[in-house]
XYZ file of C-alpha atoms in Angstrom:
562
model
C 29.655 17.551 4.098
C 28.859 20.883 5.735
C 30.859 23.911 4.305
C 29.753 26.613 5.663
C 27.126 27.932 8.292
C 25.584 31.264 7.990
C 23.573 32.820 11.000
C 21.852 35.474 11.515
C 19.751 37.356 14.092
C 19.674 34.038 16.368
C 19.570 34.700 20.088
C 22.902 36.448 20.776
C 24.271 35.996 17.498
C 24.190 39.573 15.263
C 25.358 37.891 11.955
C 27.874 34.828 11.857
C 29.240 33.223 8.921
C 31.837 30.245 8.905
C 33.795 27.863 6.447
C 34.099 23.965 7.758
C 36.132 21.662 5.945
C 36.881 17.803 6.067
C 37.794 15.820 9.344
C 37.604 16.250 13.034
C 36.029 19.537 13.622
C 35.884 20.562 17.579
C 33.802 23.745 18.594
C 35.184 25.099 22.587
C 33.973 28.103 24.350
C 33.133 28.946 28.090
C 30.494 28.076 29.860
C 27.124 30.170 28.449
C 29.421 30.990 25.406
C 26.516 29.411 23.054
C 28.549 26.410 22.193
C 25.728 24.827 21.354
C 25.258 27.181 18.388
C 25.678 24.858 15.618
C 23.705 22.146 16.971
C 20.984 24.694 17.790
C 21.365 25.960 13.664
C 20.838 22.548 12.268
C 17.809 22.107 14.326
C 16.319 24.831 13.613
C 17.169 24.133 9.421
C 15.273 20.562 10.280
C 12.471 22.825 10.574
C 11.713 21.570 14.300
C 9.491 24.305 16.549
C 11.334 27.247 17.736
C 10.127 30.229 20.066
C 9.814 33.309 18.567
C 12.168 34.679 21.258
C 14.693 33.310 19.255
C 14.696 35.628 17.224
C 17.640 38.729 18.573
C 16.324 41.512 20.414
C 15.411 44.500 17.855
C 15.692 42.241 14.939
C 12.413 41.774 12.820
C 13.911 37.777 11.510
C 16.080 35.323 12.251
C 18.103 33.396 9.468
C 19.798 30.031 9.105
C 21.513 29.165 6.581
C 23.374 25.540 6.199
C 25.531 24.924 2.496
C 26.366 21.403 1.557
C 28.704 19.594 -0.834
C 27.261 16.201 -1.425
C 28.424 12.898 -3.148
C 27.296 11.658 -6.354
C 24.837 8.949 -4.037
C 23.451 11.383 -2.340
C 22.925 13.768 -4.964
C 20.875 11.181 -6.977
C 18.498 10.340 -4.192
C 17.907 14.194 -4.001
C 17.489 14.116 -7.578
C 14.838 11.713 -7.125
C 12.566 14.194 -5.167
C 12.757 16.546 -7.580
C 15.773 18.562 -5.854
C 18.504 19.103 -8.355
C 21.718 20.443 -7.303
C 23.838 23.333 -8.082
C 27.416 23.404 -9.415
C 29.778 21.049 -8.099
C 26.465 19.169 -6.049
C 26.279 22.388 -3.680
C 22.732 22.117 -1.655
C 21.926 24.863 0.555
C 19.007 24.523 3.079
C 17.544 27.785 4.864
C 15.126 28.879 7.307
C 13.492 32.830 8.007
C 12.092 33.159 11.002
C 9.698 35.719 11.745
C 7.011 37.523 14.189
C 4.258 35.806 12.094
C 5.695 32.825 9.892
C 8.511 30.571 9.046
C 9.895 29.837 6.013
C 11.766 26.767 4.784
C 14.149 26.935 1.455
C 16.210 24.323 -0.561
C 18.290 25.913 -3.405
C 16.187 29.121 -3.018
C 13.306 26.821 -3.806
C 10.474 26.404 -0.488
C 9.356 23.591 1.004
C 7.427 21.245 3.152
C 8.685 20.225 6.667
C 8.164 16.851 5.553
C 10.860 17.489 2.748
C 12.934 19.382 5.081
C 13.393 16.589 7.739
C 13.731 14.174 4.931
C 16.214 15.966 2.992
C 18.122 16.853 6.413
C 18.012 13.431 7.564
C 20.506 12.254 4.534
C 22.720 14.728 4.609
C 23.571 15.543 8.277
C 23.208 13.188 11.864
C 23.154 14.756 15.117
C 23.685 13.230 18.511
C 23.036 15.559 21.080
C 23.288 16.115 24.659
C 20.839 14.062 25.807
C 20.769 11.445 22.978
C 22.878 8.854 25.069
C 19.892 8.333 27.204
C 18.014 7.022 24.791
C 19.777 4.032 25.402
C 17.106 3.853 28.546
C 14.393 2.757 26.494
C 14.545 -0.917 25.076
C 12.515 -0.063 22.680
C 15.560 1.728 20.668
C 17.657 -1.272 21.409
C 15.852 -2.466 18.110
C 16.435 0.416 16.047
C 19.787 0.503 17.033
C 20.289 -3.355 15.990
C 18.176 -2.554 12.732
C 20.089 0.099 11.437
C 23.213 -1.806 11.839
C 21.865 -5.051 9.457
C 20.026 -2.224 7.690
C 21.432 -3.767 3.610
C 19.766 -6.988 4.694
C 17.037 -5.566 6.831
C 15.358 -2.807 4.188
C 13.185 -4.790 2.430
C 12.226 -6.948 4.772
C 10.650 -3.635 7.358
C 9.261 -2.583 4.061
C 7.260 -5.917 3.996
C 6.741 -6.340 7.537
C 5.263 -2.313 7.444
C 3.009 -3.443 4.437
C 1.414 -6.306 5.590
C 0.968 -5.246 9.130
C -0.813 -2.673 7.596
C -2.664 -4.938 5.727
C -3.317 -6.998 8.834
C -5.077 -4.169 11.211
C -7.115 -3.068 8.120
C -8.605 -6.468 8.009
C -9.286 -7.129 11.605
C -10.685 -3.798 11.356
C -12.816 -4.958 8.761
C -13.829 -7.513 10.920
C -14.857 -5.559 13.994
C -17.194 -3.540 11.535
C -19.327 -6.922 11.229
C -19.297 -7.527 14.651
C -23.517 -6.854 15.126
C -25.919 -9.351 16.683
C -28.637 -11.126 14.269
C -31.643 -8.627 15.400
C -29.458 -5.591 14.273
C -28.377 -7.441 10.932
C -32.273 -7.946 10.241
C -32.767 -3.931 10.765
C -30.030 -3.135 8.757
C -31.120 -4.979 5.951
C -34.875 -3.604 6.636
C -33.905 -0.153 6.426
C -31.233 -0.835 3.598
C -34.203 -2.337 1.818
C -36.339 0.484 2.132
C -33.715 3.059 0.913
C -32.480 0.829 -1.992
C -36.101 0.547 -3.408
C -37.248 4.425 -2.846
C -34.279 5.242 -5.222
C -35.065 2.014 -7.718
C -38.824 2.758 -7.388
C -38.239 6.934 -8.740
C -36.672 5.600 -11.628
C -33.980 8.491 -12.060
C -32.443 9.285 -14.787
C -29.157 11.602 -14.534
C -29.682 15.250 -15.862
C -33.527 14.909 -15.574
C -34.034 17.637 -12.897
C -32.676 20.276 -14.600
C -34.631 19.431 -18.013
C -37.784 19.075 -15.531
C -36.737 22.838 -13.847
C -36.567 24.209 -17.296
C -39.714 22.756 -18.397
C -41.466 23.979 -15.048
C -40.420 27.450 -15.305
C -41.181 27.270 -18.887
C -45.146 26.038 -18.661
C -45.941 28.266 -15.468
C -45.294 30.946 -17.361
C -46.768 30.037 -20.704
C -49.454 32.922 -20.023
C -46.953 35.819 -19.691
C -44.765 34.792 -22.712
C -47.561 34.424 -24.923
C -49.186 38.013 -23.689
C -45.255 39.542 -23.889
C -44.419 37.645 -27.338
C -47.813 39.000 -28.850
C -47.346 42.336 -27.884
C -43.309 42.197 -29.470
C -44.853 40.225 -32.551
C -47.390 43.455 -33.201
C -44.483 45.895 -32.654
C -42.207 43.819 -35.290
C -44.696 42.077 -37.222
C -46.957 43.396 -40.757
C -50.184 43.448 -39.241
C -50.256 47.251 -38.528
C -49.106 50.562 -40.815
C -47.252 51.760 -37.806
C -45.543 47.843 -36.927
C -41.328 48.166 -37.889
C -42.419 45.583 -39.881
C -44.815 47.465 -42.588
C -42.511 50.216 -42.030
C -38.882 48.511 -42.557
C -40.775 47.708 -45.855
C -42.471 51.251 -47.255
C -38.683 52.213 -46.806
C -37.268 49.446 -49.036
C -39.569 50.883 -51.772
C -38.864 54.129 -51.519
C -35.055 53.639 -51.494
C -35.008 51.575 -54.065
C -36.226 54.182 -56.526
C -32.810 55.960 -55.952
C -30.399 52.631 -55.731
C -29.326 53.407 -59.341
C -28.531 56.699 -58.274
C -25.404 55.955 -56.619
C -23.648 52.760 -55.735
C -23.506 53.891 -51.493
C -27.245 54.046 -51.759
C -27.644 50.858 -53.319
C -25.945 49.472 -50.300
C -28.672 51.556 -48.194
C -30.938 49.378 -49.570
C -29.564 46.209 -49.573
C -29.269 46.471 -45.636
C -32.487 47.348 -45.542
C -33.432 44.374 -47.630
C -32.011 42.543 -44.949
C -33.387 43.593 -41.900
C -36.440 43.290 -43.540
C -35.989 39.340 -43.987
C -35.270 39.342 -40.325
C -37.790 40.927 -39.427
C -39.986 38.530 -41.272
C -37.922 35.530 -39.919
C -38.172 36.836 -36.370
C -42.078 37.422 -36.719
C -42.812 33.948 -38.179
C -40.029 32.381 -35.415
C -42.350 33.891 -32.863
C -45.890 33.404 -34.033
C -45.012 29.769 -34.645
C -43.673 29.489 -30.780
C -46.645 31.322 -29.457
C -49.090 28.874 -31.325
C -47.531 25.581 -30.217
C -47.269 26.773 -26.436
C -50.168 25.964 -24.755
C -51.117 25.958 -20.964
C -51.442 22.554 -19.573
C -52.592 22.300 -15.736
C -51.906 18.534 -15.908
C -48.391 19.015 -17.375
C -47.269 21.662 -15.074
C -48.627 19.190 -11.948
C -47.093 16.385 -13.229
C -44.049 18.266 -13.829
C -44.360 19.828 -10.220
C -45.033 16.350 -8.266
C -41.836 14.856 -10.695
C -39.394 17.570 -9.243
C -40.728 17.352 -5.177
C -39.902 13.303 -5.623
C -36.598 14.477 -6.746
C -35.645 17.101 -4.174
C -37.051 14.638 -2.020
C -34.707 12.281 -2.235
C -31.796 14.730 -2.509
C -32.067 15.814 0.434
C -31.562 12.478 1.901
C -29.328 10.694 -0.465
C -27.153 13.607 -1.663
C -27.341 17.264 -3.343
C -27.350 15.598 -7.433
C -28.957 12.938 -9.027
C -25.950 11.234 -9.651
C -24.752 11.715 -6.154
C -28.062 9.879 -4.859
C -27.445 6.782 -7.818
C -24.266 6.741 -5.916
C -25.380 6.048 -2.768
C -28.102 3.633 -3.872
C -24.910 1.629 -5.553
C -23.063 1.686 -2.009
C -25.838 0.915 -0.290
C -26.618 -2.416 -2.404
C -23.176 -3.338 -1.904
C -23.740 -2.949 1.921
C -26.943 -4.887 1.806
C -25.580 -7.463 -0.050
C -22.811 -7.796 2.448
C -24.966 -8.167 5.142
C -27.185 -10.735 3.131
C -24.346 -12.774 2.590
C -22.900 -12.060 5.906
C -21.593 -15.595 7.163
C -19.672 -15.702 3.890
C -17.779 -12.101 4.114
C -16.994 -12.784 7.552
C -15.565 -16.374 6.560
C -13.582 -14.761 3.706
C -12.289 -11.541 5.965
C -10.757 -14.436 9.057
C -9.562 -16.168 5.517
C -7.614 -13.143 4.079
C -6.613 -12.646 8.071
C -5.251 -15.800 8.716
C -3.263 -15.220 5.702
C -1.956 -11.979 6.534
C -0.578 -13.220 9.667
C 1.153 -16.163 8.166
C 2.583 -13.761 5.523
C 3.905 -11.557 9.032
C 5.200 -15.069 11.159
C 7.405 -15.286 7.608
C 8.429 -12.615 7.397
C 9.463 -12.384 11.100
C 11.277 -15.357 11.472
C 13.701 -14.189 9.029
C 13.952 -10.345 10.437
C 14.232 -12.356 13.788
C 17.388 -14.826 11.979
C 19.086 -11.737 10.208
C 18.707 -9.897 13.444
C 20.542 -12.857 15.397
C 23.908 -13.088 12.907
C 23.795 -9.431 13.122
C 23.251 -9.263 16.787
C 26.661 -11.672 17.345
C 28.532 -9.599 14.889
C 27.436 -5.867 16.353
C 27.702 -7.226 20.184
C 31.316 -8.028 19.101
C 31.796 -5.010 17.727
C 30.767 -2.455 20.473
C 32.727 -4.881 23.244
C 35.606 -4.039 21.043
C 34.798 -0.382 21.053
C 34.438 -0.106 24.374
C 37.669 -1.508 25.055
C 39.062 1.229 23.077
C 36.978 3.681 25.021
C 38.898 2.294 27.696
C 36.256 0.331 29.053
C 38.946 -1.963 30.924
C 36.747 -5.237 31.504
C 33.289 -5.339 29.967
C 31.290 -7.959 28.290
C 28.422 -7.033 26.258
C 25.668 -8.832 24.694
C 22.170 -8.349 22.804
C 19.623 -10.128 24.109
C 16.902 -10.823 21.336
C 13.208 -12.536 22.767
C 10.141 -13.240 21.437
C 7.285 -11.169 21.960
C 3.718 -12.733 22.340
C 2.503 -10.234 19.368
C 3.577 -9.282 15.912
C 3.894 -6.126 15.436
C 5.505 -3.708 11.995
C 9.128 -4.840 12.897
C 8.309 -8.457 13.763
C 8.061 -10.111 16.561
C 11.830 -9.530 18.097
C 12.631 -7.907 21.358
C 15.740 -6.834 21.466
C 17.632 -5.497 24.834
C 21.488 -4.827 25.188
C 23.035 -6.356 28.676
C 26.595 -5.186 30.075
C 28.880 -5.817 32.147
C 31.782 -3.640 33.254
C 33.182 -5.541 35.951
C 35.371 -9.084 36.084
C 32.653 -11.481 37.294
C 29.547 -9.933 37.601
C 26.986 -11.046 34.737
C 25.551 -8.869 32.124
C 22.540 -6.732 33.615
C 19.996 -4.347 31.719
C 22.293 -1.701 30.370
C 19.710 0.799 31.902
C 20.233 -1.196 35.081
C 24.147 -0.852 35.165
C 25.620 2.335 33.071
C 26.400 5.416 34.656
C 25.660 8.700 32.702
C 29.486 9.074 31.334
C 29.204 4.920 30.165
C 26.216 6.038 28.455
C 27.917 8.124 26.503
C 30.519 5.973 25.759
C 28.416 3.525 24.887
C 26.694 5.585 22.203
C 29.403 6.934 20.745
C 30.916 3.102 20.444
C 27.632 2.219 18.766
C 28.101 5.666 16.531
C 30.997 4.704 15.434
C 29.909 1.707 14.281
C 26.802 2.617 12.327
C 28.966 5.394 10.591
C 30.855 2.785 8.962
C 27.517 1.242 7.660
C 25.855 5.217 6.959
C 25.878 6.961 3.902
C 25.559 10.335 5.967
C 28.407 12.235 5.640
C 28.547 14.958 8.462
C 28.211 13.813 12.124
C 27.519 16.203 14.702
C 27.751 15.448 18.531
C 27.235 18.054 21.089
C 29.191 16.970 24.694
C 29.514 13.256 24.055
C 32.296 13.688 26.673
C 30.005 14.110 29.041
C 30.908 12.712 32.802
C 34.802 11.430 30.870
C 38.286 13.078 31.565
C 42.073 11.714 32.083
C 42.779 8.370 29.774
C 39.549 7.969 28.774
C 38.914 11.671 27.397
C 41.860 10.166 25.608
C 40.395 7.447 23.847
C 37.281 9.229 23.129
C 38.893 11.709 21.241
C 41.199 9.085 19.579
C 37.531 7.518 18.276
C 36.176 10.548 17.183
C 39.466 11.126 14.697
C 39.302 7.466 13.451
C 35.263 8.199 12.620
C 36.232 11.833 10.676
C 38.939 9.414 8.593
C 35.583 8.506 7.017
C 33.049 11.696 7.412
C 33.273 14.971 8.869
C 32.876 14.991 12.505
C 31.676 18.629 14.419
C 31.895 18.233 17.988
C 31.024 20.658 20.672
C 33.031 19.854 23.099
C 34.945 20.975 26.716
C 37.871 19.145 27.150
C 41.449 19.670 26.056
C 42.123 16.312 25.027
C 39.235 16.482 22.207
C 40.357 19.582 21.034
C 44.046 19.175 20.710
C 42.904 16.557 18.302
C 40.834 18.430 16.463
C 41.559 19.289 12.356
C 40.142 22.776 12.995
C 39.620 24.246 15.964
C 36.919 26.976 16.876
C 36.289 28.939 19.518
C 32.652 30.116 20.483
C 32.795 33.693 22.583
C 30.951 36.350 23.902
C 31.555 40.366 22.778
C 30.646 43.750 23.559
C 29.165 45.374 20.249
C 27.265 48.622 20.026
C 26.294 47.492 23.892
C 24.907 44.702 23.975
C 26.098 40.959 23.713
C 27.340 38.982 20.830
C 27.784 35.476 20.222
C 30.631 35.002 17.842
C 32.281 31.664 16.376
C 36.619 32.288 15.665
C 38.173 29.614 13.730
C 41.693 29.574 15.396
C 45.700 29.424 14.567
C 47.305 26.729 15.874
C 48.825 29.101 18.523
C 45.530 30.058 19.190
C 44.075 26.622 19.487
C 47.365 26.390 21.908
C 45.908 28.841 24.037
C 42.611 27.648 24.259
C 43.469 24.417 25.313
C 45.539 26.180 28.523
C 42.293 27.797 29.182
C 40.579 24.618 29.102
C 42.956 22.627 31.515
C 43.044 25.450 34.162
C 42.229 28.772 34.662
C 43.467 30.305 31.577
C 47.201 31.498 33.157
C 49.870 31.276 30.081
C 52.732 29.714 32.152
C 55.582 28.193 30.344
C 54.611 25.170 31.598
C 50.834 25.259 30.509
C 51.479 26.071 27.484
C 54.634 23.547 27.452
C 51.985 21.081 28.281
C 49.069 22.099 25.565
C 51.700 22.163 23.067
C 52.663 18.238 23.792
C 49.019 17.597 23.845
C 49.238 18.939 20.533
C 51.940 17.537 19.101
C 50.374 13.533 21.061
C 47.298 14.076 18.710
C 48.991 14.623 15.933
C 51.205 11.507 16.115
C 47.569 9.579 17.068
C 46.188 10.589 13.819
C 49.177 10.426 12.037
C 49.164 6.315 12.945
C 45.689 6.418 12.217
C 45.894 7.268 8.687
């Protein structure tokens, strides 16, 4: 669950820094207050995009900062991508916004987006303003109906995922070999042609920089033999003034005086040895200069070897491997399209099977979907009822589309009813904007049961509700935080008298200029907010006569609820 939220330098909030705990948490303020504060935070820590003007006027960052305590479960799916909790399974997830960058955190550690959504997604849902009309769109009708009969559904959207993938790759396959016979003749021409000019130069890997060597080796033979002659008659014997001749006058003369002293015999026995090397060195390089010998026909040969071979690599690739490479790919291709009848036989083969595999496995997502589908539209009529939904009949409609797609071939639609009578329409056809929400948060309250995700958040789900049913929502919300902890940003009295802890979201004057802060409240303060919330704020005895029964009402609710 969430324990605490730390903010800082967000829009009209200086620094804020608050402590949740366990149950039905409700958030209040006036209108413009920034109620919508936390659900704003947690975005923002999914790592979604966020204007820089975000970021409070004068500030040079803006920080969010969200600390979890998670269950052993969840801790050992985290552990699983490599993110290892802290004492007592504490997680916290940040984000630093800035002028130039972003930067996302987990345990002081950064991270991807990719990790940051993921990691986000099992520890935290949000429903937010707007959510409920999601319900518009069929197509969430089966996500919906998915998650529900997720334990039975998992592996089977795993396989349906795979082998549709499977599926398009092969038809795409197929398309490739869509050509006419005339352009399968000039592909194989031309394949041909490139497959031999590589055969036909014969090349053998590491041969052009052995030829290079050799090239800049022989056209230069003249020079080296010139240079080494003139280094062989500075080093050599031939000449009284060579280092040779005269290394070796000086190894006679200091060996008449070796005996002398034992620091001149080891005069001389250096000079005995650069005296071999100098004799090595000079034989080393009169041997070399006699073997090299300038051959016009070599260097040519040599020459005409290397332009074949830069030749080819600049149409085949920049190495000699890198052209024996393509020459391999391109046989492969030509023997494709020499045996094209065949590959195109075995491609609608391995397609044929691919979509029997998907008709499989799609007749039993579409039978799980239909025992879940009785069960869940069961459910949510219940649900509704207690969301004082006073007649309403609601089913889930589940038809077969003409193609398979990743999730089968199941259409799924909910139908309602909410009057005596009248048969179930197109939800989008029949709810009003405050049903919609009612709707959602009956379906909410029913996928909690089945979600591992601790902390709910839902910002206004009493949208377009007051009197009884305000009630009842609120009554739902407290049986859902029996189970996980519940945040909800709400504006009416009824959800906050039955709220667990109670905070109010306000505006202040500091250092002038505004400031959002968040005050968790007494009960005699949560007493007073809900007489500002029923009216116009005026503490009569009999306003706050009334909040205080309101109180006391919720208390007995959840009291019966445990």
């Amino acid at each position: 669950m969430l324990i605490n939220l730390h903010v800082k330098n967000l829009a009209l909030i200086k620094e804020a820094d608050v402590d949740f705990s366990k149950g039905l948490i409700v958030l209040t303020g006036e209108t413009g207050a920034g109620k919508s504060l936390l659900l704003g935070s947690v975005n923002i820590a999914l790592g979604n995009k966020v204007s820089k003007d975000i970021i409070r006027t004068g500030a040079q960052f803006a920080l969010v900062e969200l600390t979890f305590q998670v269950d052993e479960v969840c801790a050992s799916k985290l552990k699983q991508m490599d993110i290892f909790m802290e004492e007592g399974n504490i997680i916290t997830v940040s984000r630093k916004i800035s002028e130039s960058r972003s930067v996302s955190k987990i345990n002081g550690e950064t991270v991807n987006v990719n990790v940051l959504k993921k990691v986000m997604g099992m520890l935290v849902d949000i429903h937010g303003q707007h959510e409920h009309q999601s319900l518009l769109y069929v197509s969430n009708h089966l996500n919906i109906l998915d998650k529900y009969a997720k334990k039975e559904m998992a592996d089977i959207l795993k396989g349906l995922s795979a082998e549709y993938g499977n599926y398009t790759e092969l038809k795409s396959r197929l398309s490739s070999y869509n050509i006419d016979e005339a352009q399968r003749m000039r592909e194989i021409e031309f394949s041909m042609y490139e497959v031999n000019e590589i055969e036909n130069a014969n090349l053998i890997p590491g041969e052009d920089e052995e030829l290079e060597e050799q090239y800049k080796k022989l056209s230069n033979s003249e020079n080296i033999v010139e240079t080494l002659s003139s280094v062989y008659g500075l080093i050599g014997y031939d000449s009284m003034q060579s280092a040779g001749e005269l290394i070796s006058k000086a190894t006679q003369e200091i060996s008449s005086i070796s005996n002398f002293d034992e620091k001149i015999n080891g005069f001389k026995e250096t000079l005995f040895d650069i005296d071999s090397v100098c004799r090595d060195l000079s034989a080393e390089i009169s041997d070399y200069t006699g073997e090299l010998e300038y051959d016009p026909r070599e260097v040519s040969r040599i020459s005409e070897r290397l332009d074949t071979i830069n030749h080819l690599k600049l149409k085949y690739g920049k190495t000699i491997d890198d052209i024996l490479q393509y020459q391999d790919k391109k046989q492969s291709y030509l023997d494709e399209l020499n045996n094209y009848s065949e590959k195109i036989d075995q491609i609608k083969g391995l397609i044929t099977e691919s979509r029997e595999k998907l008709q499989v496995l799609s007749e039993r997502a579409s039978k799980i979907r239909k025992t879940a589908a009785k069960e869940l539209q069961n459910s949510i009529t219940d649900a509704l009822k207690d969301l004082n939904f006073l007649s309403v009949d609601f089913k889930i409609n589940i038809t077969k589309k003409d193609k398979i797609t990743d999730k089968g071939f199941d259409n799924v639609e909910f139908m309602i009813s909410t009057n005596p009578g009248e048969p179930v329409r197109p939800l989008a056809k029949v709810a009003s904007g405050g049903e919609l929400s009612r709707i959602m948060l009956a379906i909410k309250s029913l996928l909690a049961g089945e979600d591992e995700i601790e902390t709910l958040i839902f910002d206004e789900i009493d949208t377009g509700i007051s009197g009884k049913t305000a009630s009842m929502v609120a009554e739902k919300l407290a049986k859902i935080s029996a189970n996980h902890q519940v945040i909800c940003i709400s504006h009416l009295s009824q959800i906050a008298a039955m709220a667990d802890s109670h905070y109010l979201i306000k505006k202040d004057m500091e250092d002038n200029s505004t400031a959002t802060n968040i005050v968790k409240l007494t009960r005699e303060e949560s007493i007073k907010e809900i007489v500002r919330i029923n009216g116009d704020g005026t503490m009569t005895d009999a306003a706050i006569a009334h909040a205080i029964e309101m109180k006391d009402m919720a208390d007995r609710t959840k009291s019966n609820l445990v």
